[in-house]
Coordinates of N, CA and C in Angstrom, one line a residue:
X1 N 149.4 96.8 98.3 CA 148.7 97.9 99.1 C 147.7 98.4 98.1
X2 N 148.0 98.6 96.8 CA 147.0 99.3 95.9 C 145.7 98.5 95.7
X3 N 146.0 97.0 95.7 CA 145.0 96.1 95.6 C 143.9 96.3 96.8
X4 N 144.5 96.5 98.0 CA 143.6 96.7 99.2 C 142.9 98.0 98.9
X5 N 143.3 99.0 98.5 CA 142.6 100.3 98.4 C 141.7 100.1 97.3
X6 N 142.0 99.4 96.4 CA 140.9 99.3 95.2 C 139.7 98.3 95.7
X7 N 140.0 97.3 96.4 CA 139.0 96.6 97.0 C 138.1 97.2 97.9
X8 N 138.6 98.4 98.7 CA 138.0 99.1 99.5 C 137.0 100.1 98.8
X9 N 137.5 100.6 97.8 CA 136.8 101.6 97.0 C 135.7 100.8 96.3
X10 N 135.9 99.7 95.8 CA 134.8 98.8 95.1 C 133.6 98.4 96.1
X11 N 134.0 98.1 97.4 CA 133.2 97.7 98.5 C 132.3 98.9 98.7
X12 N 133.1 100.1 98.7 CA 132.1 101.2 99.2 C 131.0 101.7 98.0
X13 N 131.6 101.5 96.9 CA 130.7 101.5 95.5 C 129.5 100.6 95.6
X14 N 129.8 99.4 95.8 CA 128.7 98.3 96.0 C 127.8 98.7 97.0
X15 N 128.3 99.0 98.3 CA 127.3 99.2 99.4 C 126.4 100.4 99.2
X16 N 127.1 101.4 98.5 CA 126.3 102.7 98.3 C 125.2 102.5 97.1
X17 N 125.6 101.6 96.1 CA 124.5 101.1 95.2 C 123.5 100.5 95.8
X18 N 123.7 99.5 96.8 CA 122.7 98.8 97.5 C 121.6 99.7 98.2
X19 N 122.4 100.9 98.9 CA 121.4 101.7 99.6 C 120.3 102.5 98.7
X20 N 120.5 102.6 97.5 CA 119.6 103.2 96.6 C 118.5 102.3 95.9
X21 N 118.7 101.0 96.1 CA 117.7 100.1 95.4 C 116.3 100.2 96.0
X22 N 115.6 100.0 95.2 CA 113.9 100.0 95.5 C 113.7 98.8 96.4
X23 N 112.7 99.0 97.5 CA 112.3 98.0 98.3 C 110.8 97.5 98.1
X24 N 110.4 96.6 98.5 CA 108.8 96.2 98.3 C 108.1 97.2 99.2
X25 N 107.1 97.6 98.7 CA 106.0 98.5 99.6 C 104.7 97.5 99.4
X26 N 103.8 97.8 100.3 CA 102.4 97.2 100.2 C 101.3 98.2 100.2
X27 N 100.6 98.1 99.4 CA 99.5 99.1 99.2 C 98.1 98.2 99.1
X28 N 97.1 98.6 99.7 CA 95.8 97.9 99.6 C 95.1 98.7 98.3
X29 N 94.6 97.7 97.5 CA 93.9 98.2 96.3 C 92.4 97.6 96.4
X30 N 91.5 98.6 96.2 CA 90.0 98.0 96.2 C 89.4 98.8 95.1
X31 N 88.4 97.9 94.7 CA 87.4 98.4 93.5 C 86.2 98.4 94.1
X32 N 85.4 99.4 93.9 CA 84.0 99.5 94.5 C 83.1 99.8 93.4
X33 N 82.0 98.9 93.3 CA 80.9 99.2 92.2 C 80.0 100.5 92.3
X34 N 79.2 100.6 91.3 CA 78.3 101.9 91.3 C 77.3 101.8 92.5
X35 N 77.1 100.6 93.0 CA 76.2 100.3 94.1 C 76.8 100.6 95.4
X36 N 78.0 100.9 95.4 CA 78.9 100.8 96.7 C 79.3 99.5 97.3
X37 N 79.3 98.4 96.5 CA 79.7 97.1 96.9 C 81.2 97.0 96.7
X38 N 81.9 96.7 97.7 CA 83.4 96.4 97.3 C 83.6 95.0 96.6
X39 N 83.9 95.0 95.5 CA 84.3 93.9 94.8 C 85.7 93.3 94.4
X40 N 86.5 94.1 95.1 CA 88.2 93.7 95.2 C 88.6 94.4 96.3
X41 N 89.5 93.5 97.0 CA 90.3 94.1 98.1 C 91.5 93.3 98.3
X42 N 92.6 93.8 97.9 CA 93.9 93.0 97.9 C 95.2 93.8 98.3
X43 N 96.0 93.1 99.0 CA 97.3 93.9 99.4 C 98.2 93.5 98.1
X44 N 98.7 94.6 97.5 CA 99.5 94.6 96.4 C 101.1 95.0 96.6
X45 N 102.0 94.2 96.4 CA 103.4 94.5 96.6 C 103.8 95.1 95.3
X46 N 104.6 96.1 95.5 CA 105.2 96.8 94.4 C 106.9 97.1 94.7
X47 N 107.7 96.9 93.8 CA 109.0 97.2 94.0 C 109.4 98.1 92.9
X48 N 109.6 99.4 93.2 CA 109.8 100.5 92.3 C 110.4 101.6 93.2
X49 N 111.5 102.4 92.5 CA 112.0 103.5 93.2 C 110.9 104.7 93.5
X50 N 110.1 104.9 92.6 CA 109.2 106.0 92.7 C 107.7 105.4 92.4
X51 N 107.2 104.6 93.2 CA 105.9 104.0 93.0 C 104.7 104.9 92.8
X52 N 103.8 104.4 91.9 CA 102.7 105.3 91.6 C 101.4 104.6 91.7
X53 N 100.2 105.1 91.5 CA 99.0 104.3 91.5 C 99.0 103.5 90.4
X54 N 99.3 104.0 89.3 CA 99.1 103.3 87.9 C 100.0 101.9 88.1
X55 N 101.2 102.1 88.7 CA 102.2 100.9 88.8 C 101.4 99.9 89.8
X56 N 100.8 100.4 90.7 CA 100.0 99.3 91.6 C 99.0 98.6 91.0
X57 N 98.3 99.3 90.0 CA 97.2 98.7 89.4 C 97.7 97.8 88.2
X58 N 98.8 98.3 87.6 CA 99.5 97.3 86.7 C 99.9 96.0 87.3
X59 N 100.6 96.1 88.5 CA 101.1 95.0 89.3 C 99.9 94.1 89.6
X60 N 98.8 94.6 90.1 CA 97.6 93.9 90.3 C 97.1 93.2 89.1
X61 N 97.0 93.8 88.0 CA 96.5 93.2 86.8 C 97.5 92.0 86.4
X62 N 98.9 92.4 86.7 CA 99.7 91.1 86.4 C 99.4 89.8 87.3
X63 N 99.0 90.1 88.4 CA 98.8 89.0 89.5 C 97.2 88.6 89.4
X64 N 96.3 89.4 89.3 CA 94.9 89.1 89.2 C 94.4 89.3 87.8
X65 N 95.0 88.7 86.8 CA 94.7 88.9 85.4 C 93.2 88.5 85.0
X66 N 92.7 87.5 85.8 CA 91.3 87.0 85.5 C 90.3 88.2 86.0
X67 N 90.8 89.1 86.5 CA 89.9 90.1 87.3 C 90.1 91.6 86.7
X68 N 91.3 92.1 86.5 CA 91.8 93.3 86.1 C 92.4 93.4 84.8
X69 N 92.1 94.1 84.1 CA 92.7 94.3 82.7 C 93.2 95.8 82.4
X70 N 94.3 96.0 82.1 CA 94.9 97.4 82.0 C 95.2 97.4 80.5
X71 N 94.9 98.4 79.9 CA 95.1 98.6 78.4 C 95.8 100.1 78.3
X72 N 96.9 99.8 77.5 CA 97.5 101.3 77.1 C 97.3 101.5 75.6
X73 N 96.4 102.2 75.1 CA 96.0 102.5 73.7 C 95.9 104.2 73.6
X74 N 97.2 104.7 73.6 CA 97.4 106.3 73.6 C 96.6 106.7 75.0
X75 N 96.0 105.9 75.8 CA 95.7 106.4 77.1 C 95.3 105.1 78.1
X76 N 95.3 105.3 79.3 CA 95.0 104.3 80.2 C 93.6 103.8 80.2
X77 N 93.3 102.6 80.3 CA 92.0 102.1 80.2 C 91.8 101.1 81.3
X78 N 91.0 101.1 82.1 CA 90.9 100.1 83.2 C 89.5 99.2 83.2
X79 N 89.7 98.0 83.3 CA 88.5 97.1 83.1 C 88.4 96.1 84.3
X80 N 87.4 96.0 84.9 CA 87.3 94.9 86.0 C 86.3 94.0 85.3
X81 N 87.0 92.8 84.9 CA 86.1 92.0 84.0 C 84.8 91.3 84.7
X82 N 83.8 91.8 84.1 CA 82.4 90.9 84.3 C 82.2 91.2 85.8
X83 N 82.6 92.1 86.6 CA 82.3 92.2 87.9 C 81.5 93.4 88.4
X84 N 81.2 94.2 87.5 CA 80.5 95.5 87.6 C 78.9 95.4 87.6
X85 N 78.5 96.0 88.6 CA 77.0 96.0 88.7 C 76.6 97.4 88.6
X86 N 76.2 97.8 87.3 CA 75.7 99.2 87.3 C 74.3 99.2 87.9
X87 N 74.2 100.2 88.6 CA 72.9 100.4 89.4 C 72.0 101.1 88.6
X88 N 70.8 101.2 88.6 CA 69.8 101.7 87.9 C 69.9 103.4 87.9
X89 N 70.3 103.8 87.1 CA 70.7 105.3 87.3 C 70.0 105.9 85.9
X90 N 68.8 106.3 85.9 CA 68.2 106.8 84.6 C 68.8 108.0 84.2
X91 N 69.5 108.8 85.1 CA 70.0 110.0 84.6 C 71.5 109.9 84.3
X92 N 72.1 108.7 84.4 CA 73.5 108.6 84.1 C 73.8 108.5 82.7
X93 N 74.6 109.5 82.2 CA 75.0 109.6 80.8 C 76.1 108.4 80.6
X94 N 77.0 108.2 81.7 CA 78.1 107.3 81.4 C 78.7 106.8 83.0
X95 N 79.6 106.2 82.9 CA 80.2 105.5 84.1 C 81.8 105.8 83.9
X96 N 82.3 106.0 85.0 CA 84.0 106.1 84.9 C 84.4 105.6 86.3
X97 N 85.7 105.4 86.1 CA 86.4 105.1 87.6 C 87.0 106.3 88.1
X98 N 86.6 106.5 89.3 CA 87.4 107.8 90.2 C 88.1 107.2 91.4
X99 N 89.3 107.6 91.3 CA 90.2 106.9 92.5 C 90.5 107.9 93.6
X100 N 90.6 107.4 94.7 CA 90.9 107.9 96.0 C 92.1 107.4 96.6
X101 N 93.0 108.3 97.2 CA 94.2 107.7 98.0 C 93.8 108.0 99.5
X102 N 93.9 107.1 100.2 CA 93.9 107.2 101.7 C 92.6 108.0 102.1
X103 N 91.5 107.8 101.3 CA 90.2 108.4 101.5 C 89.9 109.7 101.0
X104 N 91.1 110.2 100.3 CA 90.8 111.6 99.6 C 90.8 111.6 98.1
X105 N 89.8 112.1 97.4 CA 89.7 112.1 95.9 C 91.0 112.5 95.4
X106 N 91.4 111.8 94.4 CA 92.7 112.2 93.6 C 92.7 113.6 93.1
X107 N 93.7 114.1 93.0 CA 93.9 115.6 92.3 C 94.9 115.6 91.1
X108 N 95.6 114.3 91.0 CA 96.4 114.3 89.7 C 96.3 112.7 89.2
X109 N 96.6 112.7 88.1 CA 96.4 111.3 87.3 C 97.3 110.3 88.0
X110 N 96.8 109.1 87.6 CA 97.3 107.8 88.3 C 98.8 107.7 88.2
X111 N 99.3 108.1 87.1 CA 100.7 107.9 86.8 C 101.6 109.0 87.6
X112 N 100.9 110.0 88.0 CA 101.4 111.2 88.7 C 101.4 111.1 90.1
X113 N 100.5 110.1 90.6 CA 100.2 110.1 92.1 C 101.0 109.1 92.8
X114 N 102.0 109.5 93.7 CA 103.0 108.6 94.3 C 102.1 108.0 95.5
X115 N 102.6 106.7 95.7 CA 102.1 105.8 96.8 C 103.2 105.6 97.8
X116 N 103.1 105.4 99.0 CA 104.0 104.7 99.9 C 103.4 103.6 100.6
X117 N 104.2 102.8 101.4 CA 103.8 101.7 102.3 C 102.6 101.9 103.0
X118 N 101.8 101.1 102.8 CA 100.4 101.2 103.7 C 99.5 102.0 103.2
X119 N 99.5 102.6 102.1 CA 98.5 103.5 101.4 C 97.3 102.6 101.0
X120 N 96.2 103.3 100.9 CA 94.9 102.5 100.5 C 94.3 103.3 99.0
X121 N 94.3 102.6 98.1 CA 93.7 103.0 96.8 C 92.4 102.6 96.5
X122 N 91.5 103.5 96.3 CA 90.1 102.9 96.0 C 89.6 103.5 94.8
X123 N 89.2 102.6 93.8 CA 88.8 103.0 92.6 C 87.1 102.8 92.8
X124 N 86.4 103.9 92.6 CA 84.8 103.8 92.7 C 84.4 104.0 91.3
X125 N 83.5 103.0 90.9 CA 82.8 103.1 89.7 C 81.6 104.1 89.9
X126 N 81.8 105.2 89.1 CA 80.9 106.5 89.4 C 80.0 106.8 88.2
X127 N 78.8 107.0 88.4 CA 77.9 107.4 87.5 C 78.2 109.0 87.0
X128 N 78.3 109.3 85.9 CA 78.3 110.6 85.4 C 76.9 111.1 85.1
X129 N 76.5 112.3 86.0 CA 75.2 112.6 85.8 C 75.2 114.1 85.4
X130 N 74.7 114.8 84.2 CA 74.7 116.0 83.8 C 73.9 116.8 84.9
X131 N 74.4 118.0 85.3 CA 74.0 118.7 86.2 C 72.5 119.4 85.4
X132 N 71.4 119.5 86.1 CA 70.3 120.1 85.6 C 70.7 121.6 85.5
X133 N 69.8 121.9 84.3 CA 70.1 123.3 83.9 C 68.7 124.2 84.4
X134 N 69.0 125.3 84.8 CA 67.8 126.1 85.3 C 66.9 126.3 84.3
X135 N 65.5 126.3 84.7 CA 64.6 126.3 83.7 C 64.6 128.0 83.4
X136 N 64.3 128.4 82.1 CA 64.4 129.9 81.9 C 63.1 130.4 81.5

């Protein structure tokens, strides 16, 4: 009898553990160059209990390593290899990646922005232009 009770307890524990495991979610990841051209558009599957934008990008870099490179050198750096066309912006001081989640500009860092199944992440290569100062 004790063996039957122990087996039942173990079975309940195993089933409870299965219910908390992560499952695949699918997120669309896009990269858009400075001219507004879509240069990457792929469905990325991620298996994590708390998936974030940076996990999606890192998974994409693992699969599409010939296109995306992620570096961790005290900060996150993203490189889309040889695919960027920098438009002619004479006033641009620099370019950076700005990301959007489901069409809304991000309000937090990529590692703090949660994603769910069906989300769309867009990284837009954006020109940094200094605001004109008022003539005095």
